[in-house]
Amino acid sequence: MMIVTKCRPFSFLSPACLVSLTIRLVVLFMLSGLSKSKSMEEVEDISHYHNEKTTTTTADATRTAVIAPGVEKPLISLGTGGGMYGNRSVVEKAVLSWLHEDVGGRGIDTAIDYNNDDLVGIAWTKSGIPREEIFITTKQPGPIGYQETITALEESLIRLQTSYVDLYLIHFPNPDNNPHHKSAKELRQETWKGMEEVLRRGWTRSIGVSNYGISDLRDTLEVAAVSPAVNQVLWNPVTHDDALLEFCSSEGITLEAWSPLGGSKSRHGEVLNLPIMKHIAASHNN
């Protein structure tokens, strides 16, 4: 089982605490073997896995997992959507703070729909960190077609001020706009061929999907010469789909969690209200 995460900043958590909470959440989640049948009391009982006071180091932010041949992805990436969505004023500062040596973050996750990838480009170039040391993920909106997929990444690279990204995702499985009146399955398959083309051109080091269910993945795998490296979905101890994880594992697809710490919307899960999370946070309240 493989889970990597992206998370958005919370105003009341320091970057170091955010790293530690997320790393330990993933470890606790995997150790506990949580499933939807578990009660909240059983979730809270895993607190015995974290009784000691811990110290967060930059190593926590730079641990990696292999997602494709020759491609290692940081276990944690800073998501620039979520609380940042529509608030461009905080993006550059957040990315610079994440990349700062005190935190050591190297994974950054953005998307065309976030309308802030240009600020990510400004921030990473200001940081002075060599491009090859930073892992940049971006997403095109959904199954938009073969040529549209290529054009979308070409334009994103200009805004990101880079010649390549490390991971390129299809943000959603269903089209918002379908002027050619193709079926969603047909568009998903056509779009995946566009994803494989940008991989072939070297514009991205790996390709994947986001918010895909099992049937969406099967549609893609029917025509894939290169399987998705990643499926990025909502996943945390409160909200998760174990069957999807099992399917991804069987197909060699890394599952990446968004909102691993939950969020303000109930559909994201009230993770930060769990006693175990408060306990971990308190251990870093020096």
PDB file of C-alpha atoms in Angstrom:
ATOM      1  CA  MET A   1       0.000   0.000   0.000  1.00  0.00           C
ATOM      2  CA  MET A   2       1.379   3.413  -0.960  1.00  0.00           C
ATOM      3  CA  ILE A   3      -0.031   6.762   0.069  1.00  0.00           C
ATOM      4  CA  VAL A   4       1.602  10.123  -0.578  1.00  0.00           C
ATOM      5  CA  THR A   5      -0.057  13.422   0.260  1.00  0.00           C
ATOM      6  CA  LYS A   6      -0.543  17.028  -0.642  1.00  0.00           C
ATOM      7  CA  CYS A   7      -1.842  19.444   1.931  1.00  0.00           C
ATOM      8  CA  ARG A   8      -2.768  23.084   2.118  1.00  0.00           C
ATOM      9  CA  PRO A   9      -1.497  25.429   4.860  1.00  0.00           C
ATOM     10  CA  PHE A  10      -3.592  26.122   7.927  1.00  0.00           C
ATOM     11  CA  SER A  11      -3.123  29.565   9.443  1.00  0.00           C
ATOM     12  CA  PHE A  12      -2.742  28.173  12.952  1.00  0.00           C
ATOM     13  CA  LEU A  13      -0.081  25.575  12.082  1.00  0.00           C
ATOM     14  CA  SER A  14       3.576  26.314  11.503  1.00  0.00           C
ATOM     15  CA  PRO A  15       5.097  24.778   8.351  1.00  0.00           C
ATOM     16  CA  ALA A  16       7.200  22.437  10.499  1.00  0.00           C
ATOM     17  CA  CYS A  17       4.168  21.295  12.467  1.00  0.00           C
ATOM     18  CA  LEU A  18       2.226  20.802   9.228  1.00  0.00           C
ATOM     19  CA  VAL A  19       4.962  18.519   7.904  1.00  0.00           C
ATOM     20  CA  SER A  20       5.070  16.494  11.100  1.00  0.00           C
ATOM     21  CA  LEU A  21       1.299  16.172  11.381  1.00  0.00           C
ATOM     22  CA  THR A  22       0.968  14.968   7.817  1.00  0.00           C
ATOM     23  CA  ILE A  23       3.863  12.484   7.912  1.00  0.00           C
ATOM     24  CA  ARG A  24       2.629  11.025  11.163  1.00  0.00           C
ATOM     25  CA  LEU A  25      -0.968  10.955   9.981  1.00  0.00           C
ATOM     26  CA  VAL A  26       0.050   8.822   6.986  1.00  0.00           C
ATOM     27  CA  VAL A  27       2.126   6.506   9.190  1.00  0.00           C
ATOM     28  CA  LEU A  28      -0.613   6.159  11.793  1.00  0.00           C
ATOM     29  CA  PHE A  29      -3.233   5.581   9.134  1.00  0.00           C
ATOM     30  CA  MET A  30      -1.220   2.812   7.501  1.00  0.00           C
ATOM     31  CA  LEU A  31      -0.314   1.191  10.842  1.00  0.00           C
ATOM     32  CA  SER A  32      -3.878   1.156  12.068  1.00  0.00           C
ATOM     33  CA  GLY A  33      -5.314  -0.471   8.927  1.00  0.00           C
ATOM     34  CA  LEU A  34      -8.307   1.860   9.092  1.00  0.00           C
ATOM     35  CA  SER A  35     -11.435   1.077   7.140  1.00  0.00           C
ATOM     36  CA  LYS A  36     -14.810   2.739   6.920  1.00  0.00           C
ATOM     37  CA  SER A  37     -16.162   0.166   9.376  1.00  0.00           C
ATOM     38  CA  LYS A  38     -13.957   1.561  12.124  1.00  0.00           C
ATOM     39  CA  SER A  39     -15.688   3.734  14.703  1.00  0.00           C
ATOM     40  CA  MET A  40     -14.358   7.145  15.684  1.00  0.00           C
ATOM     41  CA  GLU A  41     -13.419   5.675  19.066  1.00  0.00           C
ATOM     42  CA  GLU A  42     -11.250   3.070  17.347  1.00  0.00           C
ATOM     43  CA  VAL A  43      -9.609   5.796  15.252  1.00  0.00           C
ATOM     44  CA  GLU A  44      -8.804   7.730  18.400  1.00  0.00           C
ATOM     45  CA  ASP A  45      -7.350   4.633  20.086  1.00  0.00           C
ATOM     46  CA  ILE A  46      -4.363   4.657  17.731  1.00  0.00           C
ATOM     47  CA  SER A  47      -2.885   7.468  19.858  1.00  0.00           C
ATOM     48  CA  HIS A  48      -0.600   4.925  21.554  1.00  0.00           C
ATOM     49  CA  TYR A  49       1.476   4.930  18.352  1.00  0.00           C
ATOM     50  CA  HIS A  50       2.485   8.509  19.122  1.00  0.00           C
ATOM     51  CA  ASN A  51       3.220   9.000  22.821  1.00  0.00           C
ATOM     52  CA  GLU A  52       6.639  10.561  22.603  1.00  0.00           C
ATOM     53  CA  LYS A  53       7.536  14.202  22.032  1.00  0.00           C
ATOM     54  CA  THR A  54       9.035  14.456  18.548  1.00  0.00           C
ATOM     55  CA  THR A  55      11.194  16.880  16.650  1.00  0.00           C
ATOM     56  CA  THR A  56      10.498  17.765  13.034  1.00  0.00           C
ATOM     57  CA  THR A  57      13.466  18.086  10.706  1.00  0.00           C
ATOM     58  CA  THR A  58      13.820  18.914   7.032  1.00  0.00           C
ATOM     59  CA  ALA A  59      14.128  15.166   6.464  1.00  0.00           C
ATOM     60  CA  ASP A  60      10.393  14.873   7.157  1.00  0.00           C
ATOM     61  CA  ALA A  61       9.641  17.191   4.245  1.00  0.00           C
ATOM     62  CA  THR A  62      12.010  15.497   1.813  1.00  0.00           C
ATOM     63  CA  ARG A  63      11.141  11.818   2.169  1.00  0.00           C
ATOM     64  CA  THR A  64      10.200  10.372  -1.207  1.00  0.00           C
ATOM     65  CA  ALA A  65       8.353   7.515  -2.871  1.00  0.00           C
ATOM     66  CA  VAL A  66       9.014   6.063  -6.325  1.00  0.00           C
ATOM     67  CA  ILE A  67       5.959   6.720  -8.529  1.00  0.00           C
ATOM     68  CA  ALA A  68       7.414   5.884 -11.955  1.00  0.00           C
ATOM     69  CA  PRO A  69      10.726   4.605 -13.341  1.00  0.00           C
ATOM     70  CA  GLY A  70      13.386   7.098 -12.277  1.00  0.00           C
ATOM     71  CA  VAL A  71      10.846   9.419 -10.629  1.00  0.00           C
ATOM     72  CA  GLU A  72      10.771   9.950  -6.863  1.00  0.00           C
ATOM     73  CA  LYS A  73       8.001  12.129  -5.455  1.00  0.00           C
ATOM     74  CA  PRO A  74       8.149  13.811  -2.041  1.00  0.00           C
ATOM     75  CA  LEU A  75       5.739  12.161   0.395  1.00  0.00           C
ATOM     76  CA  ILE A  76       4.329  15.615   1.137  1.00  0.00           C
ATOM     77  CA  SER A  77       3.611  18.381  -1.345  1.00  0.00           C
ATOM     78  CA  LEU A  78       2.292  21.860  -0.621  1.00  0.00           C
ATOM     79  CA  GLY A  79      -1.101  22.228  -2.290  1.00  0.00           C
ATOM     80  CA  THR A  80      -1.808  25.721  -3.604  1.00  0.00           C
ATOM     81  CA  GLY A  81      -5.554  25.142  -3.946  1.00  0.00           C
ATOM     82  CA  GLY A  82      -7.886  24.677  -1.002  1.00  0.00           C
ATOM     83  CA  GLY A  83      -7.630  27.667   1.320  1.00  0.00           C
ATOM     84  CA  MET A  84      -5.490  29.476  -1.248  1.00  0.00           C
ATOM     85  CA  TYR A  85      -8.019  29.047  -4.036  1.00  0.00           C
ATOM     86  CA  GLY A  86      -9.003  32.500  -5.262  1.00  0.00           C
ATOM     87  CA  ASN A  87      -6.553  34.181  -2.864  1.00  0.00           C
ATOM     88  CA  ARG A  88      -3.525  34.912  -4.988  1.00  0.00           C
ATOM     89  CA  SER A  89      -1.993  37.197  -2.372  1.00  0.00           C
ATOM     90  CA  VAL A  90      -0.836  34.304  -0.165  1.00  0.00           C
ATOM     91  CA  VAL A  91       0.499  31.861  -2.747  1.00  0.00           C
ATOM     92  CA  GLU A  92       3.960  33.273  -3.378  1.00  0.00           C
ATOM     93  CA  LYS A  93       4.701  33.724   0.334  1.00  0.00           C
ATOM     94  CA  ALA A  94       3.416  30.234   1.177  1.00  0.00           C
ATOM     95  CA  VAL A  95       5.560  28.573  -1.493  1.00  0.00           C
ATOM     96  CA  LEU A  96       8.659  30.489  -0.422  1.00  0.00           C
ATOM     97  CA  SER A  97       8.046  29.529   3.224  1.00  0.00           C
ATOM     98  CA  TRP A  98       7.596  25.900   2.219  1.00  0.00           C
ATOM     99  CA  LEU A  99      10.850  25.883   0.249  1.00  0.00           C
ATOM    100  CA  HIS A 100      12.798  27.692   2.989  1.00  0.00           C
ATOM    101  CA  GLU A 101      15.639  25.730   4.563  1.00  0.00           C
ATOM    102  CA  ASP A 102      13.881  25.748   7.961  1.00  0.00           C
ATOM    103  CA  VAL A 103      11.149  23.543   6.488  1.00  0.00           C
ATOM    104  CA  GLY A 104      12.860  21.959   3.507  1.00  0.00           C
ATOM    105  CA  GLY A 105       9.717  21.289   1.486  1.00  0.00           C
ATOM    106  CA  ARG A 106      10.332  20.384  -2.138  1.00  0.00           C
ATOM    107  CA  GLY A 107       6.966  19.211  -3.481  1.00  0.00           C
ATOM    108  CA  ILE A 108       4.587  21.847  -4.887  1.00  0.00           C
ATOM    109  CA  ASP A 109       1.129  21.094  -6.270  1.00  0.00           C
ATOM    110  CA  THR A 110      -0.773  23.537  -8.474  1.00  0.00           C
ATOM    111  CA  ALA A 111      -3.361  23.413 -11.270  1.00  0.00           C
ATOM    112  CA  ILE A 112      -4.784  25.460 -14.112  1.00  0.00           C
ATOM    113  CA  ASP A 113      -8.044  25.696 -12.177  1.00  0.00           C
ATOM    114  CA  TYR A 114      -6.260  27.270  -9.199  1.00  0.00           C
ATOM    115  CA  ASN A 115      -5.327  30.300 -11.313  1.00  0.00           C
ATOM    116  CA  ASN A 116      -2.037  30.739  -9.485  1.00  0.00           C
ATOM    117  CA  ASP A 117       0.575  28.665 -11.316  1.00  0.00           C
ATOM    118  CA  ASP A 118       2.264  31.881 -12.442  1.00  0.00           C
ATOM    119  CA  LEU A 119       2.851  32.752  -8.773  1.00  0.00           C
ATOM    120  CA  VAL A 120       4.301  29.309  -8.164  1.00  0.00           C
ATOM    121  CA  GLY A 121       6.708  30.030 -11.016  1.00  0.00           C
ATOM    122  CA  ILE A 122       7.722  33.340  -9.485  1.00  0.00           C
ATOM    123  CA  ALA A 123       8.195  31.805  -6.042  1.00  0.00           C
ATOM    124  CA  TRP A 124      10.313  28.820  -6.977  1.00  0.00           C
ATOM    125  CA  THR A 125      12.622  30.951  -9.134  1.00  0.00           C
ATOM    126  CA  LYS A 126      12.986  33.473  -6.276  1.00  0.00           C
ATOM    127  CA  SER A 127      13.900  30.672  -3.882  1.00  0.00           C
ATOM    128  CA  GLY A 128      17.259  30.102  -5.572  1.00  0.00           C
ATOM    129  CA  ILE A 129      16.797  26.343  -5.304  1.00  0.00           C
ATOM    130  CA  PRO A 130      17.876  24.439  -8.432  1.00  0.00           C
ATOM    131  CA  ARG A 131      14.898  23.327 -10.509  1.00  0.00           C
ATOM    132  CA  GLU A 132      15.928  19.665 -10.353  1.00  0.00           C
ATOM    133  CA  GLU A 133      15.580  19.733  -6.547  1.00  0.00           C
ATOM    134  CA  ILE A 134      11.919  20.808  -6.686  1.00  0.00           C
ATOM    135  CA  PHE A 135       9.044  18.497  -7.592  1.00  0.00           C
ATOM    136  CA  ILE A 136       6.277  20.406  -9.396  1.00  0.00           C
ATOM    137  CA  THR A 137       2.858  18.887 -10.023  1.00  0.00           C
ATOM    138  CA  THR A 138       0.274  20.617 -12.180  1.00  0.00           C
ATOM    139  CA  LYS A 139      -3.103  19.596 -13.563  1.00  0.00           C
ATOM    140  CA  GLN A 140      -5.159  20.274 -16.632  1.00  0.00           C
ATOM    141  CA  PRO A 141      -8.911  20.656 -15.917  1.00  0.00           C
ATOM    142  CA  GLY A 142     -10.226  17.268 -17.049  1.00  0.00           C
ATOM    143  CA  PRO A 143     -10.777  15.117 -20.128  1.00  0.00           C
ATOM    144  CA  ILE A 144     -10.404  17.967 -22.599  1.00  0.00           C
ATOM    145  CA  GLY A 145      -9.089  16.080 -25.630  1.00  0.00           C
ATOM    146  CA  TYR A 146      -5.762  15.136 -27.195  1.00  0.00           C
ATOM    147  CA  GLN A 147      -4.510  18.440 -28.615  1.00  0.00           C
ATOM    148  CA  GLU A 148      -6.046  20.488 -25.812  1.00  0.00           C
ATOM    149  CA  THR A 149      -4.070  18.451 -23.281  1.00  0.00           C
ATOM    150  CA  ILE A 150      -0.814  19.210 -25.073  1.00  0.00           C
ATOM    151  CA  THR A 151      -1.628  22.915 -25.435  1.00  0.00           C
ATOM    152  CA  ALA A 152      -2.662  23.204 -21.779  1.00  0.00           C
ATOM    153  CA  LEU A 153       0.697  21.930 -20.542  1.00  0.00           C
ATOM    154  CA  GLU A 154       2.636  24.034 -23.040  1.00  0.00           C
ATOM    155  CA  GLU A 155       0.960  27.158 -21.641  1.00  0.00           C
ATOM    156  CA  SER A 156       1.390  26.002 -18.030  1.00  0.00           C
ATOM    157  CA  LEU A 157       5.135  25.583 -18.519  1.00  0.00           C
ATOM    158  CA  ILE A 158       5.396  29.229 -19.561  1.00  0.00           C
ATOM    159  CA  ARG A 159       3.561  30.382 -16.429  1.00  0.00           C
ATOM    160  CA  LEU A 160       5.597  28.050 -14.222  1.00  0.00           C
ATOM    161  CA  GLN A 161       8.871  29.292 -15.780  1.00  0.00           C
ATOM    162  CA  THR A 162      10.153  25.780 -16.401  1.00  0.00           C
ATOM    163  CA  SER A 163      10.736  23.502 -19.365  1.00  0.00           C
ATOM    164  CA  TYR A 164       9.093  20.521 -17.681  1.00  0.00           C
ATOM    165  CA  VAL A 165       6.956  19.473 -14.728  1.00  0.00           C
ATOM    166  CA  ASP A 166       7.536  16.395 -12.631  1.00  0.00           C
ATOM    167  CA  LEU A 167       3.934  15.199 -12.612  1.00  0.00           C
ATOM    168  CA  TYR A 168       1.049  16.176 -14.908  1.00  0.00           C
ATOM    169  CA  LEU A 169      -2.448  15.153 -13.848  1.00  0.00           C
ATOM    170  CA  ILE A 170      -5.950  15.143 -15.292  1.00  0.00           C
ATOM    171  CA  HIS A 171      -7.781  17.045 -12.549  1.00  0.00           C
ATOM    172  CA  PHE A 172     -11.253  15.483 -12.869  1.00  0.00           C
ATOM    173  CA  PRO A 173     -12.633  12.448 -14.716  1.00  0.00           C
ATOM    174  CA  ASN A 174     -15.694  14.129 -16.235  1.00  0.00           C
ATOM    175  CA  PRO A 175     -15.692  17.037 -18.710  1.00  0.00           C
ATOM    176  CA  ASP A 176     -17.042  20.471 -17.785  1.00  0.00           C
ATOM    177  CA  ASN A 177     -17.352  21.359 -21.450  1.00  0.00           C
ATOM    178  CA  ASN A 178     -17.932  18.891 -24.285  1.00  0.00           C
ATOM    179  CA  PRO A 179     -18.366  20.791 -27.555  1.00  0.00           C
ATOM    180  CA  HIS A 180     -17.713  17.678 -29.641  1.00  0.00           C
ATOM    181  CA  HIS A 181     -20.457  15.717 -27.835  1.00  0.00           C
ATOM    182  CA  LYS A 182     -18.217  12.731 -27.177  1.00  0.00           C
ATOM    183  CA  SER A 183     -18.898  10.319 -24.355  1.00  0.00           C
ATOM    184  CA  ALA A 184     -16.997  10.884 -21.113  1.00  0.00           C
ATOM    185  CA  LYS A 185     -15.217   7.556 -21.632  1.00  0.00           C
ATOM    186  CA  GLU A 186     -14.151   8.514 -25.139  1.00  0.00           C
ATOM    187  CA  LEU A 187     -12.834  11.864 -23.916  1.00  0.00           C
ATOM    188  CA  ARG A 188     -10.967  10.229 -21.026  1.00  0.00           C
ATOM    189  CA  GLN A 189      -9.257   7.842 -23.418  1.00  0.00           C
ATOM    190  CA  GLU A 190      -8.443  10.492 -26.010  1.00  0.00           C
ATOM    191  CA  THR A 191      -7.089  12.790 -23.316  1.00  0.00           C
ATOM    192  CA  TRP A 192      -4.886  10.039 -21.910  1.00  0.00           C
ATOM    193  CA  LYS A 193      -3.231   9.690 -25.294  1.00  0.00           C
ATOM    194  CA  GLY A 194      -2.432  13.402 -25.084  1.00  0.00           C
ATOM    195  CA  MET A 195      -0.917  12.811 -21.653  1.00  0.00           C
ATOM    196  CA  GLU A 196       1.297  10.096 -23.087  1.00  0.00           C
ATOM    197  CA  GLU A 197       2.376  12.449 -25.867  1.00  0.00           C
ATOM    198  CA  VAL A 198       3.597  15.184 -23.480  1.00  0.00           C
ATOM    199  CA  LEU A 199       5.433  12.480 -21.544  1.00  0.00           C
ATOM    200  CA  ARG A 200       7.078  11.355 -24.790  1.00  0.00           C
ATOM    201  CA  ARG A 201       8.077  14.961 -25.541  1.00  0.00           C
ATOM    202  CA  GLY A 202       9.777  15.304 -22.154  1.00  0.00           C
ATOM    203  CA  TRP A 203       7.454  18.081 -20.959  1.00  0.00           C
ATOM    204  CA  THR A 204       6.653  16.019 -17.865  1.00  0.00           C
ATOM    205  CA  ARG A 205       8.498  13.266 -16.057  1.00  0.00           C
ATOM    206  CA  SER A 206       5.354  11.360 -15.109  1.00  0.00           C
ATOM    207  CA  ILE A 207       1.612  11.426 -15.770  1.00  0.00           C
ATOM    208  CA  GLY A 208      -1.438  10.598 -13.699  1.00  0.00           C
ATOM    209  CA  VAL A 209      -5.007  11.405 -12.789  1.00  0.00           C
ATOM    210  CA  SER A 210      -6.986  12.987  -9.966  1.00  0.00           C
ATOM    211  CA  ASN A 211     -10.376  12.241  -8.425  1.00  0.00           C
ATOM    212  CA  TYR A 212     -10.722   9.092 -10.550  1.00  0.00           C
ATOM    213  CA  GLY A 213     -12.901   6.228  -9.392  1.00  0.00           C
ATOM    214  CA  ILE A 214     -12.349   2.603 -10.336  1.00  0.00           C
ATOM    215  CA  SER A 215     -14.501   2.777 -13.481  1.00  0.00           C
ATOM    216  CA  ASP A 216     -12.661   5.915 -14.650  1.00  0.00           C
ATOM    217  CA  LEU A 217      -9.332   4.182 -14.162  1.00  0.00           C
ATOM    218  CA  ARG A 218     -10.508   1.136 -16.076  1.00  0.00           C
ATOM    219  CA  ASP A 219     -11.507   3.348 -19.013  1.00  0.00           C
ATOM    220  CA  THR A 220      -8.002   4.799 -19.030  1.00  0.00           C
ATOM    221  CA  LEU A 221      -6.186   1.492 -18.630  1.00  0.00           C
ATOM    222  CA  GLU A 222      -8.041   0.063 -21.648  1.00  0.00           C
ATOM    223  CA  VAL A 223      -6.013   2.299 -23.973  1.00  0.00           C
ATOM    224  CA  ALA A 224      -2.953   3.157 -21.884  1.00  0.00           C
ATOM    225  CA  ALA A 225       0.502   2.403 -23.190  1.00  0.00           C
ATOM    226  CA  VAL A 226       1.746   4.056 -19.981  1.00  0.00           C
ATOM    227  CA  SER A 227      -0.349   3.511 -16.859  1.00  0.00           C
ATOM    228  CA  PRO A 228      -1.135   6.452 -14.565  1.00  0.00           C
ATOM    229  CA  ALA A 229       1.642   6.903 -12.036  1.00  0.00           C
ATOM    230  CA  VAL A 230      -0.654   8.568  -9.513  1.00  0.00           C
ATOM    231  CA  ASN A 231      -4.328   8.916  -8.643  1.00  0.00           C
ATOM    232  CA  GLN A 232      -4.788  11.952  -6.391  1.00  0.00           C
ATOM    233  CA  VAL A 233      -8.012  11.721  -4.373  1.00  0.00           C
ATOM    234  CA  LEU A 234      -9.668  12.898  -1.173  1.00  0.00           C
ATOM    235  CA  TRP A 235      -8.261  10.628   1.502  1.00  0.00           C
ATOM    236  CA  ASN A 236      -7.894  10.878   5.272  1.00  0.00           C
ATOM    237  CA  PRO A 237      -8.783   8.801   8.355  1.00  0.00           C
ATOM    238  CA  VAL A 238     -12.366  10.075   8.259  1.00  0.00           C
ATOM    239  CA  THR A 239     -13.045   9.956   4.510  1.00  0.00           C
ATOM    240  CA  HIS A 240     -11.509   7.278   2.291  1.00  0.00           C
ATOM    241  CA  ASP A 241     -12.328   4.554  -0.239  1.00  0.00           C
ATOM    242  CA  ASP A 242     -10.542   1.329   0.614  1.00  0.00           C
ATOM    243  CA  ALA A 243     -11.681  -0.460  -2.552  1.00  0.00           C
ATOM    244  CA  LEU A 244     -10.107   2.295  -4.641  1.00  0.00           C
ATOM    245  CA  LEU A 245      -6.819   1.958  -2.777  1.00  0.00           C
ATOM    246  CA  GLU A 246      -6.854  -1.793  -3.318  1.00  0.00           C
ATOM    247  CA  PHE A 247      -7.519  -1.336  -7.036  1.00  0.00           C
ATOM    248  CA  CYS A 248      -4.749   1.264  -7.414  1.00  0.00           C
ATOM    249  CA  SER A 249      -2.318  -0.994  -5.561  1.00  0.00           C
ATOM    250  CA  SER A 250      -3.170  -3.920  -7.833  1.00  0.00           C
ATOM    251  CA  GLU A 251      -2.474  -1.777 -10.914  1.00  0.00           C
ATOM    252  CA  GLY A 252       0.751  -0.237  -9.613  1.00  0.00           C
ATOM    253  CA  ILE A 253      -0.828   3.224  -9.260  1.00  0.00           C
ATOM    254  CA  THR A 254       0.311   5.340  -6.314  1.00  0.00           C
ATOM    255  CA  LEU A 255      -2.598   6.822  -4.391  1.00  0.00           C
ATOM    256  CA  GLU A 256      -1.977  10.438  -3.370  1.00  0.00           C
ATOM    257  CA  ALA A 257      -4.184  12.047  -0.731  1.00  0.00           C
ATOM    258  CA  TRP A 258      -5.531  15.562  -0.933  1.00  0.00           C
ATOM    259  CA  SER A 259      -6.920  17.048   2.289  1.00  0.00           C
ATOM    260  CA  PRO A 260      -5.043  14.463   4.412  1.00  0.00           C
ATOM    261  CA  LEU A 261      -5.658  16.761   7.380  1.00  0.00           C
ATOM    262  CA  GLY A 262      -9.301  17.314   6.489  1.00  0.00           C
ATOM    263  CA  GLY A 263     -10.644  20.807   5.969  1.00  0.00           C
ATOM    264  CA  SER A 264     -13.350  23.302   6.751  1.00  0.00           C
ATOM    265  CA  LYS A 265     -15.968  21.445   4.711  1.00  0.00           C
ATOM    266  CA  SER A 266     -17.508  18.428   6.387  1.00  0.00           C
ATOM    267  CA  ARG A 267     -16.967  16.338   3.247  1.00  0.00           C
ATOM    268  CA  HIS A 268     -13.219  16.646   3.827  1.00  0.00           C
ATOM    269  CA  GLY A 269     -13.479  15.111   7.291  1.00  0.00           C
ATOM    270  CA  GLU A 270     -12.990  16.758  10.649  1.00  0.00           C
ATOM    271  CA  VAL A 271      -9.541  15.278  11.086  1.00  0.00           C
ATOM    272  CA  LEU A 272      -8.002  18.053  13.161  1.00  0.00           C
ATOM    273  CA  ASN A 273     -10.669  17.584  15.826  1.00  0.00           C
ATOM    274  CA  LEU A 274      -9.508  14.030  16.532  1.00  0.00           C
ATOM    275  CA  PRO A 275      -7.778  13.722  19.927  1.00  0.00           C
ATOM    276  CA  ILE A 276      -4.816  11.980  18.273  1.00  0.00           C
ATOM    277  CA  MET A 277      -4.248  15.011  16.040  1.00  0.00           C
ATOM    278  CA  LYS A 278      -4.495  17.435  18.950  1.00  0.00           C
ATOM    279  CA  HIS A 279      -2.014  15.272  20.836  1.00  0.00           C
ATOM    280  CA  ILE A 280       0.501  15.357  17.967  1.00  0.00           C
ATOM    281  CA  ALA A 281       0.075  19.111  17.539  1.00  0.00           C
ATOM    282  CA  ALA A 282       0.570  19.704  21.266  1.00  0.00           C
ATOM    283  CA  SER A 283       3.839  17.764  21.185  1.00  0.00           C
ATOM    284  CA  HIS A 284       5.199  20.413  18.793  1.00  0.00           C
ATOM    285  CA  ASN A 285       3.900  23.431  20.720  1.00  0.00           C
ATOM    286  CA  ASN A 286       7.267  24.416  22.151  1.00  0.00           C
TER     287      ASN A 286
END
